[in-house]
Amino acid sequence: MRQLDMFAPPKKAALKQAGGCDITPVGKRRDGGTRYWCLTHKADATAKYGRPAMACRAAHLPPILPHEILDLDLDQYPGGVGLWGAVPPVYDTTRLPLDFGIHVHARRDSDGDKDIDATYRAVRVIGHQLPTEGLLISEIDAVYYMVSSEFGFDMRDVRCTYCGYPHLDKDWFSVHPHRRHLCAGCGKNFGDSVVGIGNPVRATQETLGLVPRKPVQAARVLKLQQSDYPGGIQVWGSNAAIIWSSEKAEEEGIHVHAYKADGEIANPDDTFSAVEIDGVRLDPAMVRTLMAQNSLPHLEARVVPLKCSRCHEMEFSRGEQAFTPVVGRICSKCRGELSGPTRLRRTIGNPLIATLEQLSASAPRPPQKHATGLLPETL
């Protein structure tokens, strides 16, 4: 065990060493009450009536352990490295566990097999041109990078003006540019010089000199029957890589894993421009959008299939409407009223949900429902 802090209260110091909360007052709330912050878990710790909570809202989340961090030496993989935010597939009839974090591909030869093809909770990028301690990317940085980039937002390296802690905008804030930020490091509000969205991944990209490039559309097409893959299938939208060092262009489309049986290697395991399952064609834009929507906790249960009462077409909410639930949606084709299967008034339309429900009816077994555990962050 580490030595206790000389001037810290013994109970507080012991809790901090054991991974317990270190709760401290950090300012006033809008109603004049005291606001408390946990310096251990970097989360709000204000209880009802402005009192310090027994534990912060993130105390239950498992910490990233050393064996869950990949030390990735770029010098060892001249064939190219790719890193992506890994989130649950939009459709999953396998019985495989949740693959969440940072998915890594690394090749020693650009035309060779992947030497690394796995998912980690964090990645430390190292190399002879990088700082000795390397550049650390965490799972939550990677996931919200995927969300912001999918909805067309650029990100910037934002640092707290009080403590210098790198700032990550999560959930609602990852899709709404703003100037005033709440630092996770010290719990204080600070202002940035410009309106934007903060993500520490941007600093890593700038240090590596690997600015994201626009992917090219995959050239392959896939048609399959679910009955041919009793081990299940998984479907993701191919989001832009956080880091892409290969000379080859990155591909975009729909990424599919299909298993002949439980425990076997996925085949196919690739990205396709068009995918048809049981005669039902999937729209790549809808797949990518739903994957990002499912990663925003404040949108839970609000993305639904909306149908027009006049032209009977399904509505696909695009642009700002894809992440902003509103009351009284109007059909973009005929201006008719839209209705959905939920009592919630503020909703977003994505027809893919109805398509996936149709596919699940003919699936060998019911699709899995994965929970990411991401916490809502709203005003």
PDB file of N, CA and C in Angstrom, residues 71-170:
ATOM      1  N   ASP A  71      -0.264  -1.501 -24.869  1.00  0.00           N
ATOM      2  CA  ASP A  71       0.869  -0.667 -25.270  1.00  0.00           C
ATOM      3  C   ASP A  71       1.136  -0.933 -26.745  1.00  0.00           C
ATOM      4  N   LEU A  72       0.798   0.037 -27.585  1.00  0.00           N
ATOM      5  CA  LEU A  72       0.872  -0.138 -29.031  1.00  0.00           C
ATOM      6  C   LEU A  72       2.047   0.656 -29.584  1.00  0.00           C
ATOM      7  N   ASP A  73       3.092  -0.049 -29.981  1.00  0.00           N
ATOM      8  CA  ASP A  73       4.298   0.575 -30.537  1.00  0.00           C
ATOM      9  C   ASP A  73       4.130   0.724 -32.050  1.00  0.00           C
ATOM     10  N   LEU A  74       3.939   1.951 -32.509  1.00  0.00           N
ATOM     11  CA  LEU A  74       3.713   2.181 -33.940  1.00  0.00           C
ATOM     12  C   LEU A  74       4.901   1.752 -34.788  1.00  0.00           C
ATOM     13  N   ASP A  75       6.097   1.799 -34.224  1.00  0.00           N
ATOM     14  CA  ASP A  75       7.291   1.419 -34.980  1.00  0.00           C
ATOM     15  C   ASP A  75       7.303  -0.069 -35.329  1.00  0.00           C
ATOM     16  N   GLN A  76       6.545  -0.861 -34.564  1.00  0.00           N
ATOM     17  CA  GLN A  76       6.520  -2.306 -34.796  1.00  0.00           C
ATOM     18  C   GLN A  76       5.517  -2.704 -35.875  1.00  0.00           C
ATOM     19  N   TYR A  77       4.699  -1.742 -36.342  1.00  0.00           N
ATOM     20  CA  TYR A  77       3.648  -2.082 -37.306  1.00  0.00           C
ATOM     21  C   TYR A  77       3.679  -1.110 -38.492  1.00  0.00           C
ATOM     22  N   PRO A  78       4.721  -1.216 -39.316  1.00  0.00           N
ATOM     23  CA  PRO A  78       4.825  -0.325 -40.482  1.00  0.00           C
ATOM     24  C   PRO A  78       3.726  -0.565 -41.511  1.00  0.00           C
ATOM     25  N   GLY A  79       3.048  -1.709 -41.449  1.00  0.00           N
ATOM     26  CA  GLY A  79       1.961  -1.990 -42.386  1.00  0.00           C
ATOM     27  C   GLY A  79       0.710  -1.190 -42.112  1.00  0.00           C
ATOM     28  N   GLY A  80       0.648  -0.581 -40.931  1.00  0.00           N
ATOM     29  CA  GLY A  80      -0.490   0.283 -40.621  1.00  0.00           C
ATOM     30  C   GLY A  80      -1.230  -0.120 -39.361  1.00  0.00           C
ATOM     31  N   VAL A  81      -1.771   0.871 -38.702  1.00  0.00           N
ATOM     32  CA  VAL A  81      -2.537   0.695 -37.472  1.00  0.00           C
ATOM     33  C   VAL A  81      -3.867   1.426 -37.619  1.00  0.00           C
ATOM     34  N   GLY A  82      -4.943   0.800 -37.141  1.00  0.00           N
ATOM     35  CA  GLY A  82      -6.252   1.439 -37.132  1.00  0.00           C
ATOM     36  C   GLY A  82      -6.895   1.286 -35.766  1.00  0.00           C
ATOM     37  N   LEU A  83      -7.450   2.388 -35.228  1.00  0.00           N
ATOM     38  CA  LEU A  83      -8.139   2.383 -33.947  1.00  0.00           C
ATOM     39  C   LEU A  83      -9.530   2.963 -34.137  1.00  0.00           C
ATOM     40  N   TRP A  84     -10.535   2.283 -33.568  1.00  0.00           N
ATOM     41  CA  TRP A  84     -11.924   2.727 -33.665  1.00  0.00           C
ATOM     42  C   TRP A  84     -12.592   2.671 -32.296  1.00  0.00           C
ATOM     43  N   GLY A  85     -13.582   3.511 -32.099  1.00  0.00           N
ATOM     44  CA  GLY A  85     -14.440   3.382 -30.928  1.00  0.00           C
ATOM     45  C   GLY A  85     -15.353   2.187 -31.116  1.00  0.00           C
ATOM     46  N   ALA A  86     -15.271   1.213 -30.221  1.00  0.00           N
ATOM     47  CA  ALA A  86     -16.057  -0.020 -30.329  1.00  0.00           C
ATOM     48  C   ALA A  86     -17.299   0.093 -29.464  1.00  0.00           C
ATOM     49  N   VAL A  87     -18.456   0.000 -30.093  1.00  0.00           N
ATOM     50  CA  VAL A  87     -19.746   0.069 -29.397  1.00  0.00           C
ATOM     51  C   VAL A  87     -20.569  -1.158 -29.778  1.00  0.00           C
ATOM     52  N   PRO A  88     -21.688  -1.412 -29.088  1.00  0.00           N
ATOM     53  CA  PRO A  88     -22.477  -2.600 -29.422  1.00  0.00           C
ATOM     54  C   PRO A  88     -22.981  -2.574 -30.858  1.00  0.00           C
ATOM     55  N   PRO A  89     -23.062  -3.737 -31.503  1.00  0.00           N
ATOM     56  CA  PRO A  89     -23.663  -3.790 -32.839  1.00  0.00           C
ATOM     57  C   PRO A  89     -25.132  -3.395 -32.775  1.00  0.00           C
ATOM     58  N   VAL A  90     -25.666  -2.898 -33.879  1.00  0.00           N
ATOM     59  CA  VAL A  90     -27.091  -2.534 -33.903  1.00  0.00           C
ATOM     60  C   VAL A  90     -27.958  -3.789 -33.964  1.00  0.00           C
ATOM     61  N   TYR A  91     -27.352  -4.904 -34.380  1.00  0.00           N
ATOM     62  CA  TYR A  91     -28.087  -6.175 -34.466  1.00  0.00           C
ATOM     63  C   TYR A  91     -27.121  -7.288 -34.105  1.00  0.00           C
ATOM     64  N   ASP A  92     -27.496  -8.132 -33.146  1.00  0.00           N
ATOM     65  CA  ASP A  92     -26.577  -9.149 -32.640  1.00  0.00           C
ATOM     66  C   ASP A  92     -27.350 -10.382 -32.194  1.00  0.00           C
ATOM     67  N   THR A  93     -27.281 -11.443 -32.989  1.00  0.00           N
ATOM     68  CA  THR A  93     -27.937 -12.700 -32.616  1.00  0.00           C
ATOM     69  C   THR A  93     -26.933 -13.738 -32.120  1.00  0.00           C
ATOM     70  N   THR A  94     -25.679 -13.305 -31.882  1.00  0.00           N
ATOM     71  CA  THR A  94     -24.697 -14.206 -31.286  1.00  0.00           C
ATOM     72  C   THR A  94     -24.923 -14.254 -29.777  1.00  0.00           C
ATOM     73  N   ARG A  95     -24.117 -15.016 -29.098  1.00  0.00           N
ATOM     74  CA  ARG A  95     -24.111 -15.028 -27.637  1.00  0.00           C
ATOM     75  C   ARG A  95     -22.751 -14.572 -27.124  1.00  0.00           C
ATOM     76  N   LEU A  96     -22.081 -13.759 -27.921  1.00  0.00           N
ATOM     77  CA  LEU A  96     -20.778 -13.229 -27.541  1.00  0.00           C
ATOM     78  C   LEU A  96     -20.956 -12.064 -26.569  1.00  0.00           C
ATOM     79  N   PRO A  97     -19.983 -11.838 -25.668  1.00  0.00           N
ATOM     80  CA  PRO A  97     -20.084 -10.726 -24.720  1.00  0.00           C
ATOM     81  C   PRO A  97     -19.948  -9.376 -25.419  1.00  0.00           C
ATOM     82  N   LEU A  98     -20.322  -8.331 -24.718  1.00  0.00           N
ATOM     83  CA  LEU A  98     -20.251  -6.977 -25.246  1.00  0.00           C
ATOM     84  C   LEU A  98     -18.813  -6.612 -25.605  1.00  0.00           C
ATOM     85  N   ASP A  99     -18.615  -6.124 -26.823  1.00  0.00           N
ATOM     86  CA  ASP A  99     -17.304  -5.674 -27.294  1.00  0.00           C
ATOM     87  C   ASP A  99     -17.311  -4.155 -27.251  1.00  0.00           C
ATOM     88  N   PHE A 100     -16.776  -3.570 -26.163  1.00  0.00           N
ATOM     89  CA  PHE A 100     -16.869  -2.129 -25.938  1.00  0.00           C
ATOM     90  C   PHE A 100     -15.497  -1.579 -25.582  1.00  0.00           C
ATOM     91  N   GLY A 101     -15.126  -0.461 -26.191  1.00  0.00           N
ATOM     92  CA  GLY A 101     -13.848   0.158 -25.885  1.00  0.00           C
ATOM     93  C   GLY A 101     -13.168   0.686 -27.137  1.00  0.00           C
ATOM     94  N   ILE A 102     -11.938   0.237 -27.371  1.00  0.00           N
ATOM     95  CA  ILE A 102     -11.168   0.652 -28.544  1.00  0.00           C
ATOM     96  C   ILE A 102     -10.776  -0.584 -29.325  1.00  0.00           C
ATOM     97  N   HIS A 103     -11.270  -0.697 -30.552  1.00  0.00           N
ATOM     98  CA  HIS A 103     -10.907  -1.847 -31.383  1.00  0.00           C
ATOM     99  C   HIS A 103      -9.652  -1.506 -32.174  1.00  0.00           C
ATOM    100  N   VAL A 104      -8.698  -2.461 -32.178  1.00  0.00           N
ATOM    101  CA  VAL A 104      -7.380  -2.214 -32.751  1.00  0.00           C
ATOM    102  C   VAL A 104      -7.079  -3.212 -33.860  1.00  0.00           C
ATOM    103  N   HIS A 105      -6.648  -2.694 -35.002  1.00  0.00           N
ATOM    104  CA  HIS A 105      -6.045  -3.497 -36.066  1.00  0.00           C
ATOM    105  C   HIS A 105      -4.600  -3.035 -36.229  1.00  0.00           C
ATOM    106  N   ALA A 106      -3.670  -3.966 -36.319  1.00  0.00           N
ATOM    107  CA  ALA A 106      -2.265  -3.615 -36.526  1.00  0.00           C
ATOM    108  C   ALA A 106      -1.620  -4.654 -37.428  1.00  0.00           C
ATOM    109  N   ARG A 107      -0.872  -4.176 -38.422  1.00  0.00           N
ATOM    110  CA  ARG A 107      -0.212  -5.060 -39.390  1.00  0.00           C
ATOM    111  C   ARG A 107       1.263  -4.699 -39.521  1.00  0.00           C
ATOM    112  N   ARG A 108       2.095  -5.724 -39.580  1.00  0.00           N
ATOM    113  CA  ARG A 108       3.508  -5.496 -39.876  1.00  0.00           C
ATOM    114  C   ARG A 108       3.718  -5.307 -41.375  1.00  0.00           C
ATOM    115  N   ASP A 109       2.840  -5.945 -42.171  1.00  0.00           N
ATOM    116  CA  ASP A 109       2.882  -5.827 -43.625  1.00  0.00           C
ATOM    117  C   ASP A 109       1.506  -5.353 -44.078  1.00  0.00           C
ATOM    118  N   SER A 110       1.468  -4.319 -44.906  1.00  0.00           N
ATOM    119  CA  SER A 110       0.191  -3.743 -45.328  1.00  0.00           C
ATOM    120  C   SER A 110      -0.695  -4.745 -46.054  1.00  0.00           C
ATOM    121  N   ASP A 111      -0.102  -5.728 -46.716  1.00  0.00           N
ATOM    122  CA  ASP A 111      -0.871  -6.748 -47.425  1.00  0.00           C
ATOM    123  C   ASP A 111      -0.982  -8.052 -46.636  1.00  0.00           C
ATOM    124  N   GLY A 112      -0.459  -8.058 -45.428  1.00  0.00           N
ATOM    125  CA  GLY A 112      -0.467  -9.280 -44.634  1.00  0.00           C
ATOM    126  C   GLY A 112      -1.663  -9.364 -43.708  1.00  0.00           C
ATOM    127  N   ASP A 113      -1.706 -10.446 -42.919  1.00  0.00           N
ATOM    128  CA  ASP A 113      -2.775 -10.630 -41.946  1.00  0.00           C
ATOM    129  C   ASP A 113      -2.625  -9.655 -40.786  1.00  0.00           C
ATOM    130  N   LYS A 114      -3.709  -9.465 -40.051  1.00  0.00           N
ATOM    131  CA  LYS A 114      -3.677  -8.573 -38.891  1.00  0.00           C
ATOM    132  C   LYS A 114      -2.947  -9.262 -37.731  1.00  0.00           C
ATOM    133  N   ASP A 115      -1.907  -8.608 -37.217  1.00  0.00           N
ATOM    134  CA  ASP A 115      -1.193  -9.136 -36.053  1.00  0.00           C
ATOM    135  C   ASP A 115      -1.969  -8.851 -34.775  1.00  0.00           C
ATOM    136  N   ILE A 116      -2.739  -7.773 -34.763  1.00  0.00           N
ATOM    137  CA  ILE A 116      -3.632  -7.455 -33.638  1.00  0.00           C
ATOM    138  C   ILE A 116      -5.015  -7.194 -34.200  1.00  0.00           C
ATOM    139  N   ASP A 117      -6.001  -7.873 -33.652  1.00  0.00           N
ATOM    140  CA  ASP A 117      -7.405  -7.668 -34.022  1.00  0.00           C
ATOM    141  C   ASP A 117      -8.220  -7.929 -32.761  1.00  0.00           C
ATOM    142  N   ALA A 118      -8.266  -6.925 -31.879  1.00  0.00           N
ATOM    143  CA  ALA A 118      -8.895  -7.112 -30.576  1.00  0.00           C
ATOM    144  C   ALA A 118      -9.353  -5.762 -30.035  1.00  0.00           C
ATOM    145  N   THR A 119     -10.127  -5.813 -28.941  1.00  0.00           N
ATOM    146  CA  THR A 119     -10.676  -4.612 -28.323  1.00  0.00           C
ATOM    147  C   THR A 119     -10.117  -4.461 -26.911  1.00  0.00           C
ATOM    148  N   TYR A 120      -9.758  -3.227 -26.563  1.00  0.00           N
ATOM    149  CA  TYR A 120      -9.157  -2.932 -25.259  1.00  0.00           C
ATOM    150  C   TYR A 120      -9.878  -1.740 -24.627  1.00  0.00           C
ATOM    151  N   ARG A 121      -9.777  -1.620 -23.313  1.00  0.00           N
ATOM    152  CA  ARG A 121     -10.414  -0.499 -22.625  1.00  0.00           C
ATOM    153  C   ARG A 121      -9.609   0.782 -22.767  1.00  0.00           C
ATOM    154  N   ALA A 122      -8.328   0.651 -23.036  1.00  0.00           N
ATOM    155  CA  ALA A 122      -7.482   1.825 -23.282  1.00  0.00           C
ATOM    156  C   ALA A 122      -6.286   1.395 -24.117  1.00  0.00           C
ATOM    157  N   VAL A 123      -5.723   2.344 -24.846  1.00  0.00           N
ATOM    158  CA  VAL A 123      -4.543   2.082 -25.675  1.00  0.00           C
ATOM    159  C   VAL A 123      -3.520   3.174 -25.401  1.00  0.00           C
ATOM    160  N   ARG A 124      -2.285   2.752 -25.095  1.00  0.00           N
ATOM    161  CA  ARG A 124      -1.181   3.693 -24.951  1.00  0.00           C
ATOM    162  C   ARG A 124      -0.320   3.605 -26.209  1.00  0.00           C
ATOM    163  N   VAL A 125      -0.329   4.652 -27.008  1.00  0.00           N
ATOM    164  CA  VAL A 125       0.426   4.682 -28.255  1.00  0.00           C
ATOM    165  C   VAL A 125       1.848   5.133 -27.942  1.00  0.00           C
ATOM    166  N   ILE A 126       2.833   4.324 -28.348  1.00  0.00           N
ATOM    167  CA  ILE A 126       4.236   4.648 -28.101  1.00  0.00           C
ATOM    168  C   ILE A 126       5.015   4.571 -29.406  1.00  0.00           C
ATOM    169  N   GLY A 127       6.217   5.121 -29.408  1.00  0.00           N
ATOM    170  CA  GLY A 127       7.072   5.123 -30.597  1.00  0.00           C
ATOM    171  C   GLY A 127       8.245   6.046 -30.370  1.00  0.00           C
ATOM    172  N   HIS A 128       9.243   5.959 -31.246  1.00  0.00           N
ATOM    173  CA  HIS A 128      10.484   6.699 -31.015  1.00  0.00           C
ATOM    174  C   HIS A 128      10.298   8.210 -31.143  1.00  0.00           C
ATOM    175  N   GLN A 129       9.263   8.668 -31.833  1.00  0.00           N
ATOM    176  CA  GLN A 129       9.028  10.094 -32.002  1.00  0.00           C
ATOM    177  C   GLN A 129       8.005  10.653 -31.007  1.00  0.00           C
ATOM    178  N   LEU A 130       7.576   9.824 -30.067  1.00  0.00           N
ATOM    179  CA  LEU A 130       6.541  10.225 -29.130  1.00  0.00           C
ATOM    180  C   LEU A 130       7.122  10.410 -27.724  1.00  0.00           C
ATOM    181  N   PRO A 131       6.396  11.097 -26.837  1.00  0.00           N
ATOM    182  CA  PRO A 131       6.864  11.232 -25.453  1.00  0.00           C
ATOM    183  C   PRO A 131       7.107   9.881 -24.810  1.00  0.00           C
ATOM    184  N   THR A 132       8.022   9.835 -23.866  1.00  0.00           N
ATOM    185  CA  THR A 132       8.400   8.578 -23.225  1.00  0.00           C
ATOM    186  C   THR A 132       7.205   7.863 -22.615  1.00  0.00           C
ATOM    187  N   GLU A 133       6.293   8.628 -22.009  1.00  0.00           N
ATOM    188  CA  GLU A 133       5.130   8.018 -21.354  1.00  0.00           C
ATOM    189  C   GLU A 133       4.058   7.600 -22.349  1.00  0.00           C
ATOM    190  N   GLY A 134       4.217   7.954 -23.633  1.00  0.00           N
ATOM    191  CA  GLY A 134       3.250   7.589 -24.659  1.00  0.00           C
ATOM    192  C   GLY A 134       2.018   8.481 -24.634  1.00  0.00           C
ATOM    193  N   LEU A 135       1.052   8.151 -25.484  1.00  0.00           N
ATOM    194  CA  LEU A 135      -0.200   8.895 -25.591  1.00  0.00           C
ATOM    195  C   LEU A 135      -1.347   7.943 -25.262  1.00  0.00           C
ATOM    196  N   LEU A 136      -2.083   8.234 -24.212  1.00  0.00           N
ATOM    197  CA  LEU A 136      -3.122   7.325 -23.734  1.00  0.00           C
ATOM    198  C   LEU A 136      -4.486   7.731 -24.271  1.00  0.00           C
ATOM    199  N   ILE A 137      -5.199   6.762 -24.853  1.00  0.00           N
ATOM    200  CA  ILE A 137      -6.567   6.956 -25.331  1.00  0.00           C
ATOM    201  C   ILE A 137      -7.458   6.012 -24.524  1.00  0.00           C
ATOM    202  N   SER A 138      -8.501   6.554 -23.898  1.00  0.00           N
ATOM    203  CA  SER A 138      -9.395   5.713 -23.099  1.00  0.00           C
ATOM    204  C   SER A 138     -10.621   5.325 -23.914  1.00  0.00           C
ATOM    205  N   GLU A 139     -11.343   4.331 -23.442  1.00  0.00           N
ATOM    206  CA  GLU A 139     -12.510   3.826 -24.145  1.00  0.00           C
ATOM    207  C   GLU A 139     -13.585   4.888 -24.335  1.00  0.00           C
ATOM    208  N   ILE A 140     -13.805   5.709 -23.319  1.00  0.00           N
ATOM    209  CA  ILE A 140     -14.873   6.701 -23.421  1.00  0.00           C
ATOM    210  C   ILE A 140     -14.499   7.829 -24.387  1.00  0.00           C
ATOM    211  N   ASP A 141     -13.186   8.151 -24.465  1.00  0.00           N
ATOM    212  CA  ASP A 141     -12.730   9.120 -25.476  1.00  0.00           C
ATOM    213  C   ASP A 141     -13.048   8.597 -26.869  1.00  0.00           C
ATOM    214  N   ALA A 142     -12.766   7.316 -27.081  1.00  0.00           N
ATOM    215  CA  ALA A 142     -12.958   6.707 -28.401  1.00  0.00           C
ATOM    216  C   ALA A 142     -14.423   6.637 -28.787  1.00  0.00           C
ATOM    217  N   VAL A 143     -15.283   6.287 -27.831  1.00  0.00           N
ATOM    218  CA  VAL A 143     -16.708   6.145 -28.130  1.00  0.00           C
ATOM    219  C   VAL A 143     -17.318   7.493 -28.497  1.00  0.00           C
ATOM    220  N   TYR A 144     -17.013   8.526 -27.719  1.00  0.00           N
ATOM    221  CA  TYR A 144     -17.605   9.832 -28.030  1.00  0.00           C
ATOM    222  C   TYR A 144     -16.949  10.499 -29.228  1.00  0.00           C
ATOM    223  N   TYR A 145     -15.741  10.091 -29.571  1.00  0.00           N
ATOM    224  CA  TYR A 145     -15.172  10.540 -30.841  1.00  0.00           C
ATOM    225  C   TYR A 145     -16.013   9.991 -31.997  1.00  0.00           C
ATOM    226  N   MET A 146     -16.404   8.723 -31.891  1.00  0.00           N
ATOM    227  CA  MET A 146     -17.256   8.116 -32.916  1.00  0.00           C
ATOM    228  C   MET A 146     -18.573   8.871 -33.038  1.00  0.00           C
ATOM    229  N   VAL A 147     -19.203   9.183 -31.896  1.00  0.00           N
ATOM    230  CA  VAL A 147     -20.503   9.857 -31.902  1.00  0.00           C
ATOM    231  C   VAL A 147     -20.401  11.233 -32.549  1.00  0.00           C
ATOM    232  N   SER A 148     -19.453  12.037 -32.096  1.00  0.00           N
ATOM    233  CA  SER A 148     -19.321  13.398 -32.624  1.00  0.00           C
ATOM    234  C   SER A 148     -18.997  13.402 -34.110  1.00  0.00           C
ATOM    235  N   SER A 149     -18.095  12.532 -34.529  1.00  0.00           N
ATOM    236  CA  SER A 149     -17.705  12.506 -35.942  1.00  0.00           C
ATOM    237  C   SER A 149     -18.835  11.988 -36.819  1.00  0.00           C
ATOM    238  N   GLU A 150     -19.625  11.028 -36.318  1.00  0.00           N
ATOM    239  CA  GLU A 150     -20.722  10.491 -37.112  1.00  0.00           C
ATOM    240  C   GLU A 150     -21.771  11.564 -37.396  1.00  0.00           C
ATOM    241  N   PHE A 151     -21.983  12.472 -36.454  1.00  0.00           N
ATOM    242  CA  PHE A 151     -22.958  13.541 -36.663  1.00  0.00           C
ATOM    243  C   PHE A 151     -22.341  14.795 -37.278  1.00  0.00           C
ATOM    244  N   GLY A 152     -21.110  14.661 -37.760  1.00  0.00           N
ATOM    245  CA  GLY A 152     -20.498  15.733 -38.545  1.00  0.00           C
ATOM    246  C   GLY A 152     -19.823  16.830 -37.752  1.00  0.00           C
ATOM    247  N   PHE A 153     -19.502  16.581 -36.476  1.00  0.00           N
ATOM    248  CA  PHE A 153     -18.864  17.611 -35.662  1.00  0.00           C
ATOM    249  C   PHE A 153     -17.361  17.410 -35.591  1.00  0.00           C
ATOM    250  N   ASP A 154     -16.626  18.501 -35.780  1.00  0.00           N
ATOM    251  CA  ASP A 154     -15.189  18.461 -35.546  1.00  0.00           C
ATOM    252  C   ASP A 154     -14.955  18.628 -34.050  1.00  0.00           C
ATOM    253  N   MET A 155     -13.837  18.136 -33.577  1.00  0.00           N
ATOM    254  CA  MET A 155     -13.505  18.243 -32.164  1.00  0.00           C
ATOM    255  C   MET A 155     -12.187  18.976 -32.001  1.00  0.00           C
ATOM    256  N   ARG A 156     -11.924  19.429 -30.790  1.00  0.00           N
ATOM    257  CA  ARG A 156     -10.692  20.158 -30.515  1.00  0.00           C
ATOM    258  C   ARG A 156     -10.124  19.724 -29.171  1.00  0.00           C
ATOM    259  N   ASP A 157      -8.844  20.023 -28.995  1.00  0.00           N
ATOM    260  CA  ASP A 157      -8.169  19.734 -27.736  1.00  0.00           C
ATOM    261  C   ASP A 157      -8.493  20.864 -26.767  1.00  0.00           C
ATOM    262  N   VAL A 158      -9.306  20.563 -25.751  1.00  0.00           N
ATOM    263  CA  VAL A 158      -9.734  21.558 -24.763  1.00  0.00           C
ATOM    264  C   VAL A 158      -9.118  21.192 -23.419  1.00  0.00           C
ATOM    265  N   ARG A 159      -8.507  22.178 -22.748  1.00  0.00           N
ATOM    266  CA  ARG A 159      -7.895  21.960 -21.437  1.00  0.00           C
ATOM    267  C   ARG A 159      -8.515  22.898 -20.406  1.00  0.00           C
ATOM    268  N   CYS A 160      -8.698  22.388 -19.211  1.00  0.00           N
ATOM    269  CA  CYS A 160      -9.236  23.201 -18.125  1.00  0.00           C
ATOM    270  C   CYS A 160      -8.283  24.353 -17.825  1.00  0.00           C
ATOM    271  N   THR A 161      -8.816  25.538 -17.714  1.00  0.00           N
ATOM    272  CA  THR A 161      -7.988  26.709 -17.438  1.00  0.00           C
ATOM    273  C   THR A 161      -7.544  26.773 -15.982  1.00  0.00           C
ATOM    274  N   TYR A 162      -8.121  25.919 -15.112  1.00  0.00           N
ATOM    275  CA  TYR A 162      -7.738  25.898 -13.703  1.00  0.00           C
ATOM    276  C   TYR A 162      -6.685  24.831 -13.418  1.00  0.00           C
ATOM    277  N   CYS A 163      -6.923  23.598 -13.895  1.00  0.00           N
ATOM    278  CA  CYS A 163      -6.021  22.500 -13.534  1.00  0.00           C
ATOM    279  C   CYS A 163      -5.312  21.873 -14.737  1.00  0.00           C
ATOM    280  N   GLY A 164      -5.688  22.260 -15.962  1.00  0.00           N
ATOM    281  CA  GLY A 164      -5.032  21.733 -17.151  1.00  0.00           C
ATOM    282  C   GLY A 164      -5.493  20.359 -17.577  1.00  0.00           C
ATOM    283  N   TYR A 165      -6.527  19.815 -16.919  1.00  0.00           N
ATOM    284  CA  TYR A 165      -7.007  18.465 -17.240  1.00  0.00           C
ATOM    285  C   TYR A 165      -7.638  18.451 -18.634  1.00  0.00           C
ATOM    286  N   PRO A 166      -7.285  17.457 -19.490  1.00  0.00           N
ATOM    287  CA  PRO A 166      -7.898  17.384 -20.828  1.00  0.00           C
ATOM    288  C   PRO A 166      -9.395  17.125 -20.729  1.00  0.00           C
ATOM    289  N   HIS A 167     -10.179  17.856 -21.519  1.00  0.00           N
ATOM    290  CA  HIS A 167     -11.630  17.826 -21.377  1.00  0.00           C
ATOM    291  C   HIS A 167     -12.288  16.952 -22.437  1.00  0.00           C
ATOM    292  N   LEU A 168     -13.232  16.127 -21.994  1.00  0.00           N
ATOM    293  CA  LEU A 168     -14.040  15.304 -22.893  1.00  0.00           C
ATOM    294  C   LEU A 168     -15.501  15.700 -22.754  1.00  0.00           C
ATOM    295  N   ASP A 169     -16.125  16.061 -23.864  1.00  0.00           N
ATOM    296  CA  ASP A 169     -17.562  16.334 -23.869  1.00  0.00           C
ATOM    297  C   ASP A 169     -18.309  15.033 -24.151  1.00  0.00           C
ATOM    298  N   LYS A 170     -19.243  14.684 -23.243  1.00  0.00           N
ATOM    299  CA  LYS A 170     -19.956  13.409 -23.313  1.00  0.00           C
ATOM    300  C   LYS A 170     -21.445  13.623 -23.546  1.00  0.00           C
TER     301      LYS A 170
END
